[in-house]
């Protein structure tokens, strides 16, 4: 095996197991898997792992404020991931391709929280980054999500919509950080984005 080959990553395998549970509707079980990974990684763990974990953990939260905490963690961690690190993990695209999905998720959760300016800001950042996506199914899915978010924000009546945007079936990943996955960090409006 060469030095640049993709090596099996037990942390990503466990995150993948949690993602599968979440996609099968077993959200509590997925949160337990993710919480176990978080307890081992901690706030100072590998940013690639934290980004993947937080991005996935956000998807299985029951409350938008908790989802927001994890979405912000994912974004912060992505800023620390190099293209080389992502490549070593088997991600073919550059780290820049993570951002459209990360900003889509943040824009949607801010929309559901009624934080319209923050939702629009993350929509704009997602749209700015969308050129990093391929013209494949995943790229089309994220572009469609950004389009739907833009439409929902344009049509808003002043009340947050309760339903989240559909989750992508797969992802290229497949803050002050709290120490425990079961104790979310409190997030306060614009200062946190």
PDB file of C-alpha atoms in Angstrom:
ATOM      1  CA  UNK A   1       0.000   0.000   0.000  1.00  0.00           C
ATOM      2  CA  UNK A   2       1.490   3.353  -0.965  1.00  0.00           C
ATOM      3  CA  UNK A   3       1.751   6.263   1.430  1.00  0.00           C
ATOM      4  CA  UNK A   4      -1.061   8.101  -0.387  1.00  0.00           C
ATOM      5  CA  UNK A   5      -3.450   5.142  -0.589  1.00  0.00           C
ATOM      6  CA  UNK A   6      -6.779   5.282   1.154  1.00  0.00           C
ATOM      7  CA  UNK A   7      -6.550   3.281   4.349  1.00  0.00           C
ATOM      8  CA  UNK A   8      -9.531   1.773   6.153  1.00  0.00           C
ATOM      9  CA  UNK A   9     -10.780   4.296   8.687  1.00  0.00           C
ATOM     10  CA  UNK A  10     -12.632   2.764  11.632  1.00  0.00           C
ATOM     11  CA  UNK A  11     -13.961   6.159  12.738  1.00  0.00           C
ATOM     12  CA  UNK A  12     -15.532   6.796   9.327  1.00  0.00           C
ATOM     13  CA  UNK A  13     -16.894   3.246   9.305  1.00  0.00           C
ATOM     14  CA  UNK A  14     -18.619   3.912  12.622  1.00  0.00           C
ATOM     15  CA  UNK A  15     -19.958   7.251  11.381  1.00  0.00           C
ATOM     16  CA  UNK A  16     -21.243   5.400   8.311  1.00  0.00           C
ATOM     17  CA  UNK A  17     -22.998   2.901  10.574  1.00  0.00           C
ATOM     18  CA  UNK A  18     -24.704   5.798  12.374  1.00  0.00           C
ATOM     19  CA  UNK A  19     -25.719   7.329   9.066  1.00  0.00           C
ATOM     20  CA  UNK A  20     -27.296   4.046   7.978  1.00  0.00           C
ATOM     21  CA  UNK A  21     -29.264   3.875  11.222  1.00  0.00           C
ATOM     22  CA  UNK A  22     -30.475   7.436  10.730  1.00  0.00           C
ATOM     23  CA  UNK A  23     -31.512   6.755   7.137  1.00  0.00           C
ATOM     24  CA  UNK A  24     -33.492   3.713   8.343  1.00  0.00           C
ATOM     25  CA  UNK A  25     -35.403   5.920  10.776  1.00  0.00           C
ATOM     26  CA  UNK A  26     -33.515   4.735  13.853  1.00  0.00           C
ATOM     27  CA  UNK A  27     -32.607   8.252  14.964  1.00  0.00           C
ATOM     28  CA  UNK A  28     -32.087   7.409  18.652  1.00  0.00           C
ATOM     29  CA  UNK A  29     -29.715   4.575  17.779  1.00  0.00           C
ATOM     30  CA  UNK A  30     -27.865   6.829  15.309  1.00  0.00           C
ATOM     31  CA  UNK A  31     -27.452   9.518  17.985  1.00  0.00           C
ATOM     32  CA  UNK A  32     -26.036   6.895  20.351  1.00  0.00           C
ATOM     33  CA  UNK A  33     -23.466   5.800  17.763  1.00  0.00           C
ATOM     34  CA  UNK A  34     -22.516   9.401  17.003  1.00  0.00           C
ATOM     35  CA  UNK A  35     -22.329  10.304  20.702  1.00  0.00           C
ATOM     36  CA  UNK A  36     -19.914   7.407  21.249  1.00  0.00           C
ATOM     37  CA  UNK A  37     -17.708   8.620  18.411  1.00  0.00           C
ATOM     38  CA  UNK A  38     -17.865  12.187  19.737  1.00  0.00           C
ATOM     39  CA  UNK A  39     -16.872  11.041  23.223  1.00  0.00           C
ATOM     40  CA  UNK A  40     -13.753   9.423  21.753  1.00  0.00           C
ATOM     41  CA  UNK A  41     -12.892  12.266  19.350  1.00  0.00           C
ATOM     42  CA  UNK A  42     -13.626  15.264  21.522  1.00  0.00           C
ATOM     43  CA  UNK A  43     -13.370  18.862  20.415  1.00  0.00           C
ATOM     44  CA  UNK A  44      -9.668  18.492  19.592  1.00  0.00           C
ATOM     45  CA  UNK A  45     -10.007  15.434  17.347  1.00  0.00           C
ATOM     46  CA  UNK A  46      -9.247  15.153  13.651  1.00  0.00           C
ATOM     47  CA  UNK A  47     -11.184  17.973  11.915  1.00  0.00           C
ATOM     48  CA  UNK A  48     -12.143  15.645   9.039  1.00  0.00           C
ATOM     49  CA  UNK A  49     -13.742  13.209  11.472  1.00  0.00           C
ATOM     50  CA  UNK A  50     -15.403  16.036  13.411  1.00  0.00           C
ATOM     51  CA  UNK A  51     -16.799  17.534  10.206  1.00  0.00           C
ATOM     52  CA  UNK A  52     -18.232  14.205   9.057  1.00  0.00           C
ATOM     53  CA  UNK A  53     -19.572  13.360  12.504  1.00  0.00           C
ATOM     54  CA  UNK A  54     -21.146  16.763  13.156  1.00  0.00           C
ATOM     55  CA  UNK A  55     -22.676  16.928   9.671  1.00  0.00           C
ATOM     56  CA  UNK A  56     -24.283  13.526  10.285  1.00  0.00           C
ATOM     57  CA  UNK A  57     -25.257  14.169  13.917  1.00  0.00           C
ATOM     58  CA  UNK A  58     -27.122  17.322  12.879  1.00  0.00           C
ATOM     59  CA  UNK A  59     -29.345  15.238  10.610  1.00  0.00           C
ATOM     60  CA  UNK A  60     -30.677  13.113  13.488  1.00  0.00           C
ATOM     61  CA  UNK A  61     -31.480  15.878  15.960  1.00  0.00           C
ATOM     62  CA  UNK A  62     -35.094  16.389  16.980  1.00  0.00           C
ATOM     63  CA  UNK A  63     -34.813  20.110  17.749  1.00  0.00           C
ATOM     64  CA  UNK A  64     -33.538  22.799  15.381  1.00  0.00           C
ATOM     65  CA  UNK A  65     -31.374  24.471  18.059  1.00  0.00           C
ATOM     66  CA  UNK A  66     -29.516  21.182  18.658  1.00  0.00           C
ATOM     67  CA  UNK A  67     -29.246  20.647  14.908  1.00  0.00           C
ATOM     68  CA  UNK A  68     -27.773  24.137  14.585  1.00  0.00           C
ATOM     69  CA  UNK A  69     -25.047  23.362  17.136  1.00  0.00           C
ATOM     70  CA  UNK A  70     -23.907  20.347  15.122  1.00  0.00           C
ATOM     71  CA  UNK A  71     -24.196  22.156  11.764  1.00  0.00           C
ATOM     72  CA  UNK A  72     -21.968  24.936  13.107  1.00  0.00           C
ATOM     73  CA  UNK A  73     -19.454  22.387  14.382  1.00  0.00           C
ATOM     74  CA  UNK A  74     -19.336  20.785  10.940  1.00  0.00           C
ATOM     75  CA  UNK A  75     -18.696  24.129   9.253  1.00  0.00           C
ATOM     76  CA  UNK A  76     -15.980  25.093  11.718  1.00  0.00           C
ATOM     77  CA  UNK A  77     -14.255  21.737  11.333  1.00  0.00           C
ATOM     78  CA  UNK A  78     -14.427  21.919   7.512  1.00  0.00           C
ATOM     79  CA  UNK A  79     -12.408  25.116   7.683  1.00  0.00           C
ATOM     80  CA  UNK A  80      -9.572  23.062   9.233  1.00  0.00           C
ATOM     81  CA  UNK A  81      -9.594  20.165   6.738  1.00  0.00           C
ATOM     82  CA  UNK A  82      -7.018  20.170   3.960  1.00  0.00           C
ATOM     83  CA  UNK A  83      -7.631  18.750   0.515  1.00  0.00           C
ATOM     84  CA  UNK A  84      -4.802  16.294   1.210  1.00  0.00           C
ATOM     85  CA  UNK A  85      -6.511  15.033   4.379  1.00  0.00           C
ATOM     86  CA  UNK A  86      -9.797  14.586   2.528  1.00  0.00           C
ATOM     87  CA  UNK A  87      -8.016  12.774  -0.314  1.00  0.00           C
ATOM     88  CA  UNK A  88      -6.353  10.406   2.141  1.00  0.00           C
ATOM     89  CA  UNK A  89      -9.829   9.616   3.468  1.00  0.00           C
ATOM     90  CA  UNK A  90     -11.018   8.718  -0.024  1.00  0.00           C
ATOM     91  CA  UNK A  91     -12.868  11.933  -0.875  1.00  0.00           C
ATOM     92  CA  UNK A  92     -12.300  12.659  -4.565  1.00  0.00           C
ATOM     93  CA  UNK A  93     -13.520  16.255  -4.486  1.00  0.00           C
ATOM     94  CA  UNK A  94     -11.728  19.189  -2.871  1.00  0.00           C
ATOM     95  CA  UNK A  95     -12.828  20.339   0.583  1.00  0.00           C
ATOM     96  CA  UNK A  96     -14.458  23.338  -1.122  1.00  0.00           C
ATOM     97  CA  UNK A  97     -17.147  20.906  -2.344  1.00  0.00           C
ATOM     98  CA  UNK A  98     -18.241  20.342   1.281  1.00  0.00           C
ATOM     99  CA  UNK A  99     -19.457  23.930   1.647  1.00  0.00           C
ATOM    100  CA  UNK A 100     -22.600  23.983  -0.525  1.00  0.00           C
ATOM    101  CA  UNK A 101     -24.142  21.199   1.596  1.00  0.00           C
ATOM    102  CA  UNK A 102     -22.914  22.678   4.883  1.00  0.00           C
ATOM    103  CA  UNK A 103     -24.384  26.090   4.028  1.00  0.00           C
ATOM    104  CA  UNK A 104     -27.594  24.520   2.735  1.00  0.00           C
ATOM    105  CA  UNK A 105     -28.078  22.783   6.076  1.00  0.00           C
ATOM    106  CA  UNK A 106     -27.324  25.957   8.021  1.00  0.00           C
ATOM    107  CA  UNK A 107     -29.602  28.050   5.814  1.00  0.00           C
ATOM    108  CA  UNK A 108     -32.432  25.578   6.285  1.00  0.00           C
ATOM    109  CA  UNK A 109     -32.089  25.309  10.056  1.00  0.00           C
ATOM    110  CA  UNK A 110     -31.900  29.092  10.418  1.00  0.00           C
ATOM    111  CA  UNK A 111     -35.033  29.312   8.243  1.00  0.00           C
ATOM    112  CA  UNK A 112     -36.851  26.893  10.530  1.00  0.00           C
ATOM    113  CA  UNK A 113     -35.736  28.961  13.526  1.00  0.00           C
ATOM    114  CA  UNK A 114     -37.064  32.153  11.912  1.00  0.00           C
ATOM    115  CA  UNK A 115     -33.547  33.634  11.642  1.00  0.00           C
ATOM    116  CA  UNK A 116     -34.205  35.004   8.165  1.00  0.00           C
ATOM    117  CA  UNK A 117     -31.058  37.114   7.713  1.00  0.00           C
ATOM    118  CA  UNK A 118     -28.808  34.227   8.741  1.00  0.00           C
ATOM    119  CA  UNK A 119     -30.753  31.847   6.501  1.00  0.00           C
ATOM    120  CA  UNK A 120     -30.269  34.191   3.534  1.00  0.00           C
ATOM    121  CA  UNK A 121     -26.566  34.652   4.358  1.00  0.00           C
ATOM    122  CA  UNK A 122     -25.949  30.897   4.348  1.00  0.00           C
ATOM    123  CA  UNK A 123     -28.015  30.488   1.188  1.00  0.00           C
ATOM    124  CA  UNK A 124     -25.792  33.086  -0.493  1.00  0.00           C
ATOM    125  CA  UNK A 125     -22.640  31.327   0.714  1.00  0.00           C
ATOM    126  CA  UNK A 126     -23.965  27.979  -0.504  1.00  0.00           C
ATOM    127  CA  UNK A 127     -24.813  29.437  -3.900  1.00  0.00           C
ATOM    128  CA  UNK A 128     -21.357  31.036  -4.104  1.00  0.00           C
ATOM    129  CA  UNK A 129     -19.762  27.634  -3.467  1.00  0.00           C
ATOM    130  CA  UNK A 130     -22.031  25.558  -5.719  1.00  0.00           C
ATOM    131  CA  UNK A 131     -19.564  25.748  -8.619  1.00  0.00           C
ATOM    132  CA  UNK A 132     -17.330  23.331  -6.700  1.00  0.00           C
ATOM    133  CA  UNK A 133     -19.872  20.542  -7.168  1.00  0.00           C
ATOM    134  CA  UNK A 134     -19.805  18.102 -10.027  1.00  0.00           C
ATOM    135  CA  UNK A 135     -22.608  17.741 -12.539  1.00  0.00           C
ATOM    136  CA  UNK A 136     -23.645  14.437 -11.021  1.00  0.00           C
ATOM    137  CA  UNK A 137     -26.576  13.276  -8.925  1.00  0.00           C
ATOM    138  CA  UNK A 138     -25.129  14.640  -5.695  1.00  0.00           C
ATOM    139  CA  UNK A 139     -24.376  18.038  -7.243  1.00  0.00           C
ATOM    140  CA  UNK A 140     -27.871  18.212  -8.700  1.00  0.00           C
ATOM    141  CA  UNK A 141     -29.381  17.245  -5.350  1.00  0.00           C
ATOM    142  CA  UNK A 142     -27.563  20.014  -3.484  1.00  0.00           C
ATOM    143  CA  UNK A 143     -28.319  22.575  -6.193  1.00  0.00           C
ATOM    144  CA  UNK A 144     -31.992  21.574  -5.988  1.00  0.00           C
ATOM    145  CA  UNK A 145     -31.909  21.946  -2.208  1.00  0.00           C
ATOM    146  CA  UNK A 146     -30.431  25.419  -2.513  1.00  0.00           C
ATOM    147  CA  UNK A 147     -33.090  26.323  -5.097  1.00  0.00           C
ATOM    148  CA  UNK A 148     -35.856  25.097  -2.764  1.00  0.00           C
ATOM    149  CA  UNK A 149     -34.357  27.014   0.144  1.00  0.00           C
ATOM    150  CA  UNK A 150     -34.241  30.180  -1.973  1.00  0.00           C
ATOM    151  CA  UNK A 151     -37.878  29.666  -2.939  1.00  0.00           C
ATOM    152  CA  UNK A 152     -38.957  29.098   0.663  1.00  0.00           C
ATOM    153  CA  UNK A 153     -37.138  32.203   1.808  1.00  0.00           C
ATOM    154  CA  UNK A 154     -38.688  34.243  -1.008  1.00  0.00           C
ATOM    155  CA  UNK A 155     -42.183  32.996  -0.117  1.00  0.00           C
ATOM    156  CA  UNK A 156     -41.880  33.248   3.651  1.00  0.00           C
ATOM    157  CA  UNK A 157     -44.804  34.703   5.500  1.00  0.00           C
ATOM    158  CA  UNK A 158     -42.884  35.696   8.592  1.00  0.00           C
ATOM    159  CA  UNK A 159     -43.341  32.326  10.278  1.00  0.00           C
ATOM    160  CA  UNK A 160     -40.663  29.628  10.228  1.00  0.00           C
ATOM    161  CA  UNK A 161     -41.659  26.543   8.299  1.00  0.00           C
ATOM    162  CA  UNK A 162     -41.567  23.440  10.445  1.00  0.00           C
ATOM    163  CA  UNK A 163     -40.443  20.855   7.920  1.00  0.00           C
ATOM    164  CA  UNK A 164     -36.745  20.486   7.053  1.00  0.00           C
ATOM    165  CA  UNK A 165     -35.491  20.141   3.513  1.00  0.00           C
ATOM    166  CA  UNK A 166     -35.008  16.543   2.383  1.00  0.00           C
ATOM    167  CA  UNK A 167     -31.633  15.133   3.398  1.00  0.00           C
ATOM    168  CA  UNK A 168     -29.213  14.155   0.662  1.00  0.00           C
ATOM    169  CA  UNK A 169     -28.933  10.351   0.423  1.00  0.00           C
ATOM    170  CA  UNK A 170     -25.140  10.536   0.372  1.00  0.00           C
ATOM    171  CA  UNK A 171     -22.541  13.149   1.043  1.00  0.00           C
ATOM    172  CA  UNK A 172     -18.878  13.601   0.165  1.00  0.00           C
ATOM    173  CA  UNK A 173     -18.237  13.363   3.889  1.00  0.00           C
ATOM    174  CA  UNK A 174     -20.537  10.363   3.805  1.00  0.00           C
ATOM    175  CA  UNK A 175     -16.812  26.454  17.342  1.00  0.00           C
ATOM    176  CA  UNK A 176     -16.656  26.385  20.756  1.00  0.00           C
ATOM    177  CA  UNK A 177     -17.374  22.722  20.952  1.00  0.00           C
ATOM    178  CA  UNK A 178     -19.095  21.134  23.923  1.00  0.00           C
ATOM    179  CA  UNK A 179     -17.407  18.180  25.545  1.00  0.00           C
ATOM    180  CA  UNK A 180     -20.407  15.883  25.336  1.00  0.00           C
ATOM    181  CA  UNK A 181     -22.601  14.966  22.409  1.00  0.00           C
ATOM    182  CA  UNK A 182     -25.569  14.828  24.745  1.00  0.00           C
ATOM    183  CA  UNK A 183     -24.981  18.370  26.055  1.00  0.00           C
ATOM    184  CA  UNK A 184     -25.319  20.758  23.110  1.00  0.00           C
ATOM    185  CA  UNK A 185     -23.594  24.126  23.187  1.00  0.00           C
ATOM    186  CA  UNK A 186     -26.001  27.070  23.348  1.00  0.00           C
ATOM    187  CA  UNK A 187     -25.943  29.079  20.149  1.00  0.00           C
ATOM    188  CA  UNK A 188     -26.990  32.713  20.072  1.00  0.00           C
ATOM    189  CA  UNK A 189     -27.947  34.236  16.741  1.00  0.00           C
ATOM    190  CA  UNK A 190     -25.590  36.223  14.488  1.00  0.00           C
ATOM    191  CA  UNK A 191     -22.455  36.055  16.620  1.00  0.00           C
ATOM    192  CA  UNK A 192     -22.266  32.293  16.074  1.00  0.00           C
ATOM    193  CA  UNK A 193     -22.473  32.224  12.284  1.00  0.00           C
TER     194      UNK A 193
END
